[in-house]
């Protein structure tokens, strides 16, 4: 039994060691408002089909966001084209695709609304649907989601009811 | 092993009372859920956690893997919601089997309450002992227990904090009441108590960019075979720390495979060995650690199924009567339905 325990611990350590190999090398300056550090290689960007792929994914993403009652109040407005363009630039830079995100930081962007965890997770789900639809491999999806998920700290501002953007309708 | 009628009635009544307690708890929890559903009348607002991030119901009812509680809060409710699920688990380990069902409720991604009822079938051993000794020394086909659990998330966000090593940490308790107290405290098993409380702390981290979930749980317990053979024994009657480890790899957003290892105490020495067999280890109750290899599939947020290979080692072996049960391994199947 002690042998089995050692094997269990060993396999966990291997897992941990393996996961430490991807420590970010922050030599390149990135856009101040990007919200996270960009990836190193460009494999994930390629898996998304480059910028062209991102544009298609964001088109379907936005359709999903407007169709989902949990996210509709935030996106069913005249800013859709602008939001999609910003998302393409932000995702592209996060995936080291040679872009510069010109937009505002996540906190400022979401200051005029109240996003809760339900709305945040609903957006993640719609993004997953859009990535699935465009055959982005699960590994690549999670590499990008790992860059986006911590942004919940700046995006969410309530644990109560969600409130859509004030001036959007 | 002879009970008088009063004792037997008292056992039966005790069992009924606990069954009733559980039904009452389920009813109360259902009422709370129904109330919460009405409170948020519009739309789909009780299952907004991401798929599989509430874990599944482990064998004692807490949200986790199959054998081990994790720091996640059960159900698909977020910090603004209440969620829950009911589960049924069947373990077939060669010479024994275990049926377990229960309910797990998560409140605001902060608190978790669970109730589980376990029925451990020992009829095969009973038959062999009766045939070998000419006496029905076990006198029952199953050992039953009720487990009431509570868990609170202390800090951390296992899924979304993908840019830090800080895990989600929770602490929990599991109160366990064995309904076969007279037997498990008697000369065959020799447990010291028929009830006990486990205390645990769990740390869970999803390494999202690696599709890997890791969990470590430290449990302080006196429970023998999860409590199915009572609490404490003549070898050891103190709380001991036991480590439980889980690793799960996400193949897809709805499928995870993984492994778990759970250390268990080894408290029991059958009093019958001294009383009847001159100190020979005829009734071998040595307890081993447990491990499993599992696959969990969640086609929707309302349904998940878990299948596993599980190895529990030795539970109770009486070689003299042909019950050479030294290695109990087999299948673990569990289904849960959320609401």
CSV table of C-alpha atoms in Angstrom, one decimal:
chain,number,residue,atom,x,y,z
A,1,UNK,CA,0.0,0.0,0.0
A,2,UNK,CA,2.9,2.4,0.7
A,3,UNK,CA,4.2,1.6,-2.7
A,4,UNK,CA,0.8,2.6,-4.2
A,5,UNK,CA,0.8,5.8,-2.2
A,6,UNK,CA,4.3,6.6,-3.5
A,7,UNK,CA,3.1,5.9,-7.0
A,8,UNK,CA,0.2,8.2,-6.5
A,9,UNK,CA,2.4,11.0,-5.1
A,10,UNK,CA,4.9,10.5,-7.9
A,11,UNK,CA,2.3,10.7,-10.6
A,12,UNK,CA,0.9,13.9,-9.0
A,13,UNK,CA,4.5,15.3,-8.9
A,14,UNK,CA,5.0,14.5,-12.6
A,15,UNK,CA,1.7,16.3,-13.3
A,16,UNK,CA,2.9,19.3,-11.3
A,17,UNK,CA,6.3,19.4,-12.9
A,18,UNK,CA,4.9,19.1,-16.3
A,19,UNK,CA,2.6,22.0,-15.7
A,20,UNK,CA,5.4,24.2,-14.6
A,21,UNK,CA,7.1,24.2,-18.0
A,22,UNK,CA,4.9,26.9,-19.4
A,23,UNK,CA,6.0,29.8,-17.2
A,24,UNK,CA,5.5,33.0,-19.2
A,25,UNK,CA,8.5,34.8,-20.5
A,26,UNK,CA,7.5,38.5,-20.3
A,27,UNK,CA,10.1,40.0,-22.5
A,28,UNK,CA,7.8,41.5,-25.1
A,29,UNK,CA,5.7,44.4,-24.0
A,30,UNK,CA,2.0,43.9,-24.4
A,31,UNK,CA,-0.9,46.3,-24.5
A,32,UNK,CA,-1.4,47.8,-21.1
A,33,UNK,CA,-5.2,47.1,-21.1
A,34,UNK,CA,-4.9,43.5,-22.4
A,35,UNK,CA,-5.9,42.0,-19.0
A,36,UNK,CA,-3.4,39.2,-19.0
A,37,UNK,CA,0.0,38.3,-20.4
A,38,UNK,CA,0.1,36.9,-23.9
A,39,UNK,CA,1.1,33.3,-24.7
A,40,UNK,CA,4.6,32.5,-25.9
A,41,UNK,CA,4.3,30.4,-29.0
A,42,UNK,CA,1.7,30.8,-31.7
A,43,UNK,CA,0.4,27.2,-31.7
A,44,UNK,CA,-2.9,28.2,-30.0
A,45,UNK,CA,-3.3,31.1,-32.4
A,46,UNK,CA,-2.9,28.7,-35.4
A,47,UNK,CA,-5.4,26.3,-33.8
A,48,UNK,CA,-7.9,29.1,-33.9
A,49,UNK,CA,-7.3,29.6,-37.6
A,50,UNK,CA,-5.4,32.8,-37.1
A,51,UNK,CA,-7.1,36.2,-37.2
A,52,UNK,CA,-9.5,35.1,-40.0
A,53,UNK,CA,-10.6,32.2,-37.8
A,54,UNK,CA,-11.1,34.5,-34.8
A,55,UNK,CA,-13.3,36.8,-36.9
A,56,UNK,CA,-15.6,33.9,-37.8
A,57,UNK,CA,-15.7,32.6,-34.2
A,58,UNK,CA,-16.6,36.1,-32.8
A,59,UNK,CA,-19.4,36.4,-35.4
A,60,UNK,CA,-21.0,33.2,-34.1
A,61,UNK,CA,-20.1,34.0,-30.5
A,62,UNK,CA,-22.1,37.3,-30.7
A,63,UNK,CA,-25.1,35.4,-32.2
A,64,UNK,CA,-25.0,33.1,-29.2
A,65,UNK,CA,-24.6,35.9,-26.7
A,66,UNK,CA,-27.7,37.6,-28.1
A,67,UNK,CA,-29.7,34.4,-28.2
A,68,UNK,CA,-28.8,33.5,-24.6
A,69,UNK,CA,-31.3,35.2,-22.2
A,70,UNK,CA,-28.5,35.4,-19.6
A,71,UNK,CA,-26.2,37.5,-21.8
A,72,UNK,CA,-28.7,39.1,-24.2
A,73,UNK,CA,-29.2,42.3,-22.0
A,74,UNK,CA,-25.5,43.0,-22.3
A,75,UNK,CA,-25.0,42.5,-26.0
A,76,UNK,CA,-28.3,43.2,-27.7
A,77,UNK,CA,-27.3,46.7,-28.6
A,78,UNK,CA,-25.7,48.8,-31.4
A,79,UNK,CA,-22.2,48.1,-30.1
A,80,UNK,CA,-22.0,44.6,-31.4
A,81,UNK,CA,-19.6,45.3,-34.4
A,82,UNK,CA,-17.3,47.3,-32.2
A,83,UNK,CA,-17.3,44.6,-29.4
A,84,UNK,CA,-16.5,41.9,-31.9
A,85,UNK,CA,-13.6,43.8,-33.4
A,86,UNK,CA,-12.2,44.5,-29.9
A,87,UNK,CA,-12.5,40.9,-29.0
A,88,UNK,CA,-10.7,39.8,-32.1
A,89,UNK,CA,-7.8,42.1,-31.3
A,90,UNK,CA,-7.7,41.1,-27.6
A,91,UNK,CA,-7.8,37.4,-28.3
A,92,UNK,CA,-5.3,37.7,-31.1
A,93,UNK,CA,-2.8,39.5,-28.9
A,94,UNK,CA,-3.4,37.1,-26.0
A,95,UNK,CA,-2.6,34.3,-28.4
A,96,UNK,CA,0.6,36.0,-29.5
A,97,UNK,CA,-0.9,36.5,-33.0
A,98,UNK,CA,0.9,39.8,-33.7
A,99,UNK,CA,-2.0,42.2,-32.8
A,100,UNK,CA,-2.2,45.1,-30.4
A,101,UNK,CA,-5.4,45.4,-28.4
A,102,UNK,CA,-6.4,49.1,-28.6
A,103,UNK,CA,-9.3,48.9,-26.2
A,104,UNK,CA,-10.0,49.9,-22.6
A,105,UNK,CA,-9.1,47.7,-19.7
A,106,UNK,CA,-11.7,45.2,-18.4
A,107,UNK,CA,-12.7,47.1,-15.4
A,108,UNK,CA,-13.4,50.3,-17.3
A,109,UNK,CA,-15.2,48.4,-20.1
A,110,UNK,CA,-17.6,46.9,-17.6
A,111,UNK,CA,-18.0,49.9,-15.3
A,112,UNK,CA,-21.4,50.9,-16.7
A,113,UNK,CA,-23.0,47.5,-15.9
A,114,UNK,CA,-23.2,44.9,-13.2
A,115,UNK,CA,-22.0,41.5,-14.3
A,116,UNK,CA,-22.5,38.5,-12.0
A,117,UNK,CA,-21.1,35.0,-12.1
A,118,UNK,CA,-24.1,33.6,-13.9
A,119,UNK,CA,-23.6,36.1,-16.8
A,120,UNK,CA,-19.8,35.6,-16.8
A,121,UNK,CA,-20.2,31.8,-17.0
A,122,UNK,CA,-22.9,32.1,-19.6
A,123,UNK,CA,-20.5,34.0,-21.7
A,124,UNK,CA,-17.8,31.3,-21.3
A,125,UNK,CA,-20.4,28.7,-22.3
A,126,UNK,CA,-21.3,30.7,-25.5
A,127,UNK,CA,-17.7,31.1,-26.3
A,128,UNK,CA,-17.1,27.4,-25.9
A,129,UNK,CA,-20.1,26.7,-28.3
A,130,UNK,CA,-18.6,29.1,-30.8
A,131,UNK,CA,-15.1,27.5,-30.5
A,132,UNK,CA,-16.6,24.0,-30.8
A,133,UNK,CA,-18.5,25.1,-33.9
A,134,UNK,CA,-15.3,26.2,-35.6
A,135,UNK,CA,-13.5,23.0,-34.5
A,136,UNK,CA,-11.0,24.6,-32.2
A,137,UNK,CA,-9.3,21.7,-30.3
A,138,UNK,CA,-10.3,21.4,-26.6
A,139,UNK,CA,-6.6,21.9,-25.5
A,140,UNK,CA,-6.4,25.2,-27.5
A,141,UNK,CA,-9.7,26.4,-26.1
A,142,UNK,CA,-8.6,25.9,-22.5
A,143,UNK,CA,-5.3,27.6,-23.2
A,144,UNK,CA,-7.1,30.7,-24.2
A,145,UNK,CA,-9.8,30.3,-21.5
A,146,UNK,CA,-7.0,30.1,-18.9
A,147,UNK,CA,-5.9,33.6,-20.0
A,148,UNK,CA,-9.5,34.9,-19.9
A,149,UNK,CA,-10.9,33.3,-16.8
A,150,UNK,CA,-9.0,35.4,-14.2
A,151,UNK,CA,-10.6,38.5,-15.8
A,152,UNK,CA,-13.7,37.6,-13.8
A,153,UNK,CA,-12.1,39.7,-11.0
A,154,UNK,CA,-12.4,42.9,-13.1
A,155,UNK,CA,-15.5,42.0,-15.1
A,156,UNK,CA,-17.8,40.9,-12.2
A,157,UNK,CA,-19.0,43.6,-9.9
A,158,UNK,CA,-22.0,41.9,-8.1
A,159,UNK,CA,-23.1,38.7,-6.6
A,160,UNK,CA,-26.7,39.9,-6.9
A,161,UNK,CA,-28.8,40.4,-10.0
A,162,UNK,CA,-27.1,41.3,-13.2
A,163,UNK,CA,-27.6,44.9,-14.5
A,164,UNK,CA,-27.1,45.6,-18.2
A,165,UNK,CA,-25.1,48.6,-19.5
A,166,UNK,CA,-26.8,51.9,-18.6
A,167,UNK,CA,-26.5,53.8,-21.8
A,168,UNK,CA,-26.8,51.1,-24.4
A,169,UNK,CA,-30.5,50.9,-25.2
B,1,UNK,CA,-24.4,-12.4,19.3
B,2,UNK,CA,-27.8,-13.2,20.8
B,3,UNK,CA,-30.0,-10.1,20.9
B,4,UNK,CA,-33.1,-10.1,23.1
B,5,UNK,CA,-36.2,-8.8,21.6
B,6,UNK,CA,-36.0,-5.4,23.1
B,7,UNK,CA,-32.6,-4.8,21.7
B,8,UNK,CA,-33.7,-5.9,18.3
B,9,UNK,CA,-36.7,-3.6,18.4
B,10,UNK,CA,-34.5,-0.8,19.5
B,11,UNK,CA,-32.2,-1.4,16.6
B,12,UNK,CA,-35.1,-1.5,14.2
B,13,UNK,CA,-36.6,1.7,15.7
B,14,UNK,CA,-33.2,3.5,15.6
B,15,UNK,CA,-33.0,2.6,11.9
B,16,UNK,CA,-36.5,3.9,11.3
B,17,UNK,CA,-35.7,7.1,13.1
B,18,UNK,CA,-32.6,7.7,11.0
B,19,UNK,CA,-34.5,6.9,7.8
B,20,UNK,CA,-37.2,9.3,8.9
B,21,UNK,CA,-34.6,11.9,9.7
B,22,UNK,CA,-33.1,11.6,6.2
B,23,UNK,CA,-36.5,11.8,4.6
B,24,UNK,CA,-37.3,14.9,6.6
B,25,UNK,CA,-34.0,16.5,5.6
B,26,UNK,CA,-34.6,15.7,2.0
B,27,UNK,CA,-38.1,17.2,2.2
B,28,UNK,CA,-36.7,20.3,3.9
B,29,UNK,CA,-34.0,20.7,1.3
B,30,UNK,CA,-36.5,20.2,-1.5
B,31,UNK,CA,-38.7,22.9,0.0
B,32,UNK,CA,-35.8,25.3,0.2
B,33,UNK,CA,-35.0,24.5,-3.4
B,34,UNK,CA,-38.6,25.0,-4.5
B,35,UNK,CA,-38.7,28.3,-2.6
B,36,UNK,CA,-35.5,29.4,-4.2
B,37,UNK,CA,-36.9,28.4,-7.6
B,38,UNK,CA,-39.9,30.6,-7.0
B,39,UNK,CA,-37.8,33.5,-5.7
B,40,UNK,CA,-36.0,33.6,-9.1
B,41,UNK,CA,-39.0,32.9,-11.1
B,42,UNK,CA,-37.7,33.7,-14.6
B,43,UNK,CA,-35.4,31.7,-16.6
B,44,UNK,CA,-32.6,29.3,-16.1
B,45,UNK,CA,-30.8,30.6,-13.1
B,46,UNK,CA,-29.8,27.7,-10.9
B,47,UNK,CA,-27.2,25.9,-12.9
B,48,UNK,CA,-24.8,28.5,-14.1
B,49,UNK,CA,-21.6,26.9,-12.9
B,50,UNK,CA,-19.5,25.5,-15.8
B,51,UNK,CA,-19.9,21.8,-16.7
B,52,UNK,CA,-18.4,19.3,-14.3
B,53,UNK,CA,-16.9,22.0,-12.1
B,54,UNK,CA,-19.1,21.0,-9.2
B,55,UNK,CA,-17.5,17.5,-9.2
B,56,UNK,CA,-19.7,14.5,-8.7
B,57,UNK,CA,-21.1,13.0,-5.5
B,58,UNK,CA,-18.4,10.9,-3.7
B,59,UNK,CA,-19.3,7.8,-1.9
B,60,UNK,CA,-20.1,9.6,1.3
B,61,UNK,CA,-22.2,12.2,-0.4
B,62,UNK,CA,-19.9,15.2,-0.5
B,63,UNK,CA,-19.1,16.8,-3.9
B,64,UNK,CA,-15.8,15.4,-5.1
B,65,UNK,CA,-14.5,12.5,-7.0
B,66,UNK,CA,-15.6,8.9,-6.3
B,67,UNK,CA,-13.7,8.2,-3.0
B,68,UNK,CA,-12.7,11.7,-1.9
B,69,UNK,CA,-14.4,15.0,-1.1
B,70,UNK,CA,-13.0,18.0,-3.1
B,71,UNK,CA,-13.1,21.7,-2.2
B,72,UNK,CA,-15.8,22.4,-4.8
B,73,UNK,CA,-19.3,23.0,-3.7
B,74,UNK,CA,-21.9,20.5,-5.0
B,75,UNK,CA,-24.5,21.3,-7.6
B,76,UNK,CA,-24.4,23.9,-10.4
B,77,UNK,CA,-25.3,26.9,-8.3
B,78,UNK,CA,-23.0,30.0,-8.5
B,79,UNK,CA,-22.4,32.5,-5.7
B,80,UNK,CA,-25.9,33.8,-6.3
B,81,UNK,CA,-27.7,30.5,-6.6
B,82,UNK,CA,-28.7,27.2,-4.8
B,83,UNK,CA,-28.2,24.0,-6.6
B,84,UNK,CA,-28.3,20.3,-5.8
B,85,UNK,CA,-28.4,16.8,-7.0
B,86,UNK,CA,-29.4,13.3,-5.9
B,87,UNK,CA,-27.1,10.4,-6.5
B,88,UNK,CA,-27.1,6.6,-6.5
B,89,UNK,CA,-23.9,4.7,-6.3
B,90,UNK,CA,-23.3,1.0,-6.6
B,91,UNK,CA,-20.0,-0.7,-5.8
B,92,UNK,CA,-19.4,-4.4,-6.5
B,93,UNK,CA,-16.2,-5.7,-5.1
B,94,UNK,CA,-16.1,-9.4,-5.7
B,95,UNK,CA,-17.5,-10.6,-2.4
B,96,UNK,CA,-19.3,-7.6,-1.1
B,97,UNK,CA,-21.4,-4.8,-2.6
B,98,UNK,CA,-22.4,-1.4,-1.5
B,99,UNK,CA,-25.5,0.6,-2.4
B,100,UNK,CA,-25.6,4.2,-1.6
B,101,UNK,CA,-28.0,7.0,-2.4
B,102,UNK,CA,-28.3,10.5,-1.2
B,103,UNK,CA,-28.7,14.2,-1.8
B,104,UNK,CA,-26.1,17.0,-2.1
B,105,UNK,CA,-27.1,20.7,-1.9
B,106,UNK,CA,-24.9,23.6,-2.6
B,107,UNK,CA,-25.7,27.1,-1.3
B,108,UNK,CA,-24.2,30.2,-3.0
B,109,UNK,CA,-21.1,28.3,-3.9
B,110,UNK,CA,-20.1,28.6,-0.2
B,111,UNK,CA,-21.9,25.9,1.8
B,112,UNK,CA,-22.7,22.3,1.1
B,113,UNK,CA,-25.0,19.9,2.9
B,114,UNK,CA,-25.3,16.3,2.1
B,115,UNK,CA,-27.0,13.2,3.3
B,116,UNK,CA,-26.2,9.7,2.2
B,117,UNK,CA,-27.6,6.3,3.1
B,118,UNK,CA,-25.3,3.3,2.6
B,119,UNK,CA,-26.1,-0.4,2.6
B,120,UNK,CA,-23.1,-2.7,2.6
B,121,UNK,CA,-24.1,-6.3,1.6
B,122,UNK,CA,-22.3,-9.0,3.6
B,123,UNK,CA,-24.7,-11.8,2.9
B,124,UNK,CA,-22.0,-13.9,1.2
B,125,UNK,CA,-19.7,-13.8,4.2
B,126,UNK,CA,-22.7,-14.4,6.5
B,127,UNK,CA,-23.5,-17.6,4.6
B,128,UNK,CA,-19.9,-18.9,4.6
B,129,UNK,CA,-19.5,-18.2,8.3
B,130,UNK,CA,-22.8,-19.9,9.1
B,131,UNK,CA,-21.9,-22.9,7.0
B,132,UNK,CA,-18.4,-23.1,8.4
B,133,UNK,CA,-19.1,-22.6,12.1
B,134,UNK,CA,-22.6,-23.9,12.3
B,135,UNK,CA,-23.7,-20.7,13.9
B,136,UNK,CA,-25.1,-17.5,12.4
B,137,UNK,CA,-22.4,-15.3,14.0
B,138,UNK,CA,-23.1,-12.3,11.7
B,139,UNK,CA,-26.9,-12.5,11.9
B,140,UNK,CA,-27.6,-9.9,9.2
B,141,UNK,CA,-27.2,-9.5,5.4
B,142,UNK,CA,-26.1,-5.9,5.4
B,143,UNK,CA,-24.4,-3.2,7.5
B,144,UNK,CA,-26.1,0.2,7.1
B,145,UNK,CA,-25.1,3.7,7.9
B,146,UNK,CA,-26.3,7.3,7.4
B,147,UNK,CA,-23.9,10.1,6.7
B,148,UNK,CA,-24.7,13.7,7.1
B,149,UNK,CA,-22.1,16.1,5.7
B,150,UNK,CA,-21.4,19.8,5.7
B,151,UNK,CA,-18.7,21.7,3.9
B,152,UNK,CA,-17.7,25.3,3.6
B,153,UNK,CA,-15.5,26.9,1.0
B,154,UNK,CA,-12.9,29.0,2.9
B,155,UNK,CA,-11.2,30.8,0.0
B,156,UNK,CA,-10.1,30.4,-3.6
B,157,UNK,CA,-11.8,29.8,-6.9
B,158,UNK,CA,-10.7,26.5,-8.3
B,159,UNK,CA,-11.7,27.1,-11.9
B,160,UNK,CA,-11.4,30.8,-12.6
B,161,UNK,CA,-8.2,31.7,-10.8
B,162,UNK,CA,-6.1,30.2,-13.6
B,163,UNK,CA,-3.3,32.7,-13.2
B,164,UNK,CA,-2.3,31.7,-9.7
B,165,UNK,CA,-1.3,28.6,-7.8
B,166,UNK,CA,-3.7,29.3,-5.0
B,167,UNK,CA,-6.2,26.5,-4.8
B,168,UNK,CA,-9.8,26.5,-3.7
B,169,UNK,CA,-9.8,25.4,-0.1
B,170,UNK,CA,-12.8,24.0,1.9
B,171,UNK,CA,-13.2,22.4,5.3
B,172,UNK,CA,-15.9,19.8,6.0
B,173,UNK,CA,-17.4,17.3,8.5
B,174,UNK,CA,-19.1,14.0,8.0
B,175,UNK,CA,-21.2,12.7,10.8
B,176,UNK,CA,-21.7,9.0,10.4
B,177,UNK,CA,-24.2,6.8,12.2
B,178,UNK,CA,-23.9,3.0,11.8
B,179,UNK,CA,-27.2,1.2,12.3
B,180,UNK,CA,-25.7,-2.1,13.2
B,181,UNK,CA,-24.1,-0.9,16.4
B,182,UNK,CA,-24.7,-4.1,18.4
B,183,UNK,CA,-22.9,-6.2,15.8
B,184,UNK,CA,-20.0,-3.9,15.0
B,185,UNK,CA,-19.3,-3.3,18.7
B,186,UNK,CA,-19.6,-7.0,19.4
B,187,UNK,CA,-17.1,-9.8,19.5
B,188,UNK,CA,-16.7,-10.3,15.7
B,189,UNK,CA,-15.8,-6.7,14.7
B,190,UNK,CA,-14.9,-5.1,18.0
B,191,UNK,CA,-15.4,-1.4,17.0
B,192,UNK,CA,-15.4,1.0,19.9
B,193,UNK,CA,-18.3,3.2,18.7
B,194,UNK,CA,-21.2,3.0,16.3
B,195,UNK,CA,-21.0,6.7,15.3
B,196,UNK,CA,-18.3,9.2,14.6
B,197,UNK,CA,-17.3,12.4,12.9
B,198,UNK,CA,-14.7,12.8,10.2
B,199,UNK,CA,-13.1,16.3,9.8
B,200,UNK,CA,-11.4,17.2,6.6
B,201,UNK,CA,-9.8,20.0,4.7
B,202,UNK,CA,-9.5,19.9,0.9
B,203,UNK,CA,-7.6,21.9,-1.7
B,204,UNK,CA,-8.6,21.8,-5.3
B,205,UNK,CA,-7.0,23.4,-8.3
B,206,UNK,CA,-8.0,23.2,-12.0
B,207,UNK,CA,-4.9,23.8,-14.1
B,208,UNK,CA,-7.1,25.0,-17.0
B,209,UNK,CA,-4.4,25.3,-19.6
B,210,UNK,CA,-3.3,21.7,-18.8
B,211,UNK,CA,-6.9,20.3,-18.7
B,212,UNK,CA,-5.8,18.9,-15.3
B,213,UNK,CA,-7.6,19.0,-11.9
B,214,UNK,CA,-5.7,18.2,-8.8
B,215,UNK,CA,-7.1,17.7,-5.3
B,216,UNK,CA,-5.6,16.9,-1.9
B,217,UNK,CA,-7.7,16.1,1.1
B,218,UNK,CA,-6.5,15.6,4.7
B,219,UNK,CA,-9.0,13.8,6.8
B,220,UNK,CA,-9.1,13.1,10.5
B,221,UNK,CA,-11.1,10.0,11.2
B,222,UNK,CA,-11.7,7.0,13.3
B,223,UNK,CA,-14.0,5.3,10.8
B,224,UNK,CA,-13.4,1.7,9.9
B,225,UNK,CA,-14.2,1.0,6.2
B,226,UNK,CA,-15.8,4.5,5.9
B,227,UNK,CA,-17.8,3.7,9.1
B,228,UNK,CA,-19.5,0.6,7.8
B,229,UNK,CA,-17.5,-1.4,10.4
B,230,UNK,CA,-17.9,1.3,13.1
B,231,UNK,CA,-15.3,3.6,14.6
B,232,UNK,CA,-12.1,2.9,16.4
B,233,UNK,CA,-11.0,-0.5,17.5
B,234,UNK,CA,-8.7,-2.4,19.9
B,235,UNK,CA,-5.6,-1.6,17.8
B,236,UNK,CA,-6.3,2.1,17.6
B,237,UNK,CA,-9.1,4.3,19.0
B,238,UNK,CA,-7.7,7.7,18.2
B,239,UNK,CA,-8.2,10.2,15.4
B,240,UNK,CA,-5.5,9.7,12.7
B,241,UNK,CA,-4.7,12.0,9.7
B,242,UNK,CA,-5.4,10.3,6.4
B,243,UNK,CA,-4.3,11.7,3.0
B,244,UNK,CA,-6.5,11.5,0.0
B,245,UNK,CA,-5.3,12.5,-3.5
B,246,UNK,CA,-7.2,12.9,-6.8
B,247,UNK,CA,-6.1,13.8,-10.3
B,248,UNK,CA,-8.5,14.2,-13.1
B,249,UNK,CA,-7.8,15.0,-16.8
B,250,UNK,CA,-10.4,16.6,-18.9
B,251,UNK,CA,-10.7,15.0,-22.3
B,252,UNK,CA,-13.6,17.2,-23.3
B,253,UNK,CA,-15.6,19.7,-21.4
B,254,UNK,CA,-18.1,16.9,-20.6
B,255,UNK,CA,-15.7,14.0,-20.0
B,256,UNK,CA,-13.0,13.5,-17.3
B,257,UNK,CA,-10.8,10.6,-16.5
B,258,UNK,CA,-8.8,10.3,-13.3
B,259,UNK,CA,-7.4,8.4,-10.4
B,260,UNK,CA,-7.8,8.7,-6.7
B,261,UNK,CA,-5.9,7.3,-3.7
B,262,UNK,CA,-7.4,7.3,-0.2
B,263,UNK,CA,-5.5,6.3,2.9
B,264,UNK,CA,-7.6,4.6,5.5
B,265,UNK,CA,-7.1,3.8,9.2
B,266,UNK,CA,-6.4,0.2,10.4
B,267,UNK,CA,-8.0,0.1,13.8
B,268,UNK,CA,-9.7,-3.2,14.1
B,269,UNK,CA,-8.6,-6.5,15.6
B,270,UNK,CA,-11.5,-9.0,16.0
B,271,UNK,CA,-12.0,-9.8,19.7
B,272,UNK,CA,-13.1,-13.3,18.5
B,273,UNK,CA,-9.5,-14.1,17.6
B,274,UNK,CA,-8.5,-14.0,21.3
B,275,UNK,CA,-11.8,-15.2,22.7
B,276,UNK,CA,-12.3,-18.2,20.5
B,277,UNK,CA,-9.2,-19.0,18.4
B,278,UNK,CA,-6.3,-18.6,20.9
B,279,UNK,CA,-5.0,-15.4,19.3
B,280,UNK,CA,-4.8,-16.7,15.7
B,281,UNK,CA,-5.8,-14.2,13.0
B,282,UNK,CA,-8.9,-16.2,12.0
B,283,UNK,CA,-11.1,-13.1,11.5
B,284,UNK,CA,-8.9,-10.8,9.5
B,285,UNK,CA,-10.1,-7.2,9.6
B,286,UNK,CA,-6.9,-5.5,8.5
B,287,UNK,CA,-7.9,-2.4,6.6
B,288,UNK,CA,-6.1,-1.3,3.4
B,289,UNK,CA,-5.9,2.0,1.5
B,290,UNK,CA,-8.3,2.4,-1.4
B,291,UNK,CA,-7.7,3.6,-4.9
B,292,UNK,CA,-9.8,4.0,-8.1
B,293,UNK,CA,-9.5,4.8,-11.8
B,294,UNK,CA,-12.5,6.7,-13.0
B,295,UNK,CA,-14.3,8.2,-16.0
B,296,UNK,CA,-17.0,10.8,-15.5
B,297,UNK,CA,-19.4,11.9,-18.2
B,298,UNK,CA,-21.8,14.8,-18.0
B,299,UNK,CA,-24.0,14.9,-21.1
B,300,UNK,CA,-25.9,17.8,-19.5
B,301,UNK,CA,-25.7,19.8,-16.3
B,302,UNK,CA,-28.6,17.8,-15.0
B,303,UNK,CA,-27.1,14.3,-15.4
B,304,UNK,CA,-23.7,12.8,-14.8
B,305,UNK,CA,-22.5,9.2,-14.7
B,306,UNK,CA,-19.3,7.9,-13.2
B,307,UNK,CA,-17.7,4.5,-13.8
B,308,UNK,CA,-14.6,3.3,-12.1
B,309,UNK,CA,-12.4,0.5,-11.2
B,310,UNK,CA,-12.0,0.5,-7.5
B,311,UNK,CA,-9.7,-1.4,-5.2
B,312,UNK,CA,-10.5,-1.5,-1.5
B,313,UNK,CA,-8.0,-4.2,-0.4
B,314,UNK,CA,-9.0,-6.4,2.5
B,315,UNK,CA,-12.3,-5.7,4.3
B,316,UNK,CA,-13.1,-8.9,6.2
B,317,UNK,CA,-11.5,-12.3,5.6
B,318,UNK,CA,-12.3,-15.6,7.3
B,319,UNK,CA,-10.2,-18.1,5.5
B,320,UNK,CA,-11.1,-20.9,7.9
B,321,UNK,CA,-14.7,-20.9,6.4
B,322,UNK,CA,-13.6,-20.4,2.9
B,323,UNK,CA,-14.1,-16.6,2.9
B,324,UNK,CA,-10.7,-15.7,1.4
B,325,UNK,CA,-11.7,-12.1,0.6
B,326,UNK,CA,-8.2,-10.6,0.8
B,327,UNK,CA,-8.5,-8.4,-2.3
B,328,UNK,CA,-11.7,-6.5,-2.8
B,329,UNK,CA,-11.7,-4.8,-6.2
B,330,UNK,CA,-14.3,-4.3,-8.8
B,331,UNK,CA,-16.6,-1.7,-10.3
B,332,UNK,CA,-18.0,1.6,-9.1
B,333,UNK,CA,-21.0,3.0,-10.9
B,334,UNK,CA,-22.6,6.2,-9.9
B,335,UNK,CA,-25.3,8.4,-11.5
B,336,UNK,CA,-26.5,11.8,-10.4
B,337,UNK,CA,-29.4,14.0,-11.4
B,338,UNK,CA,-29.3,17.7,-10.7
B,339,UNK,CA,-32.1,20.0,-9.9
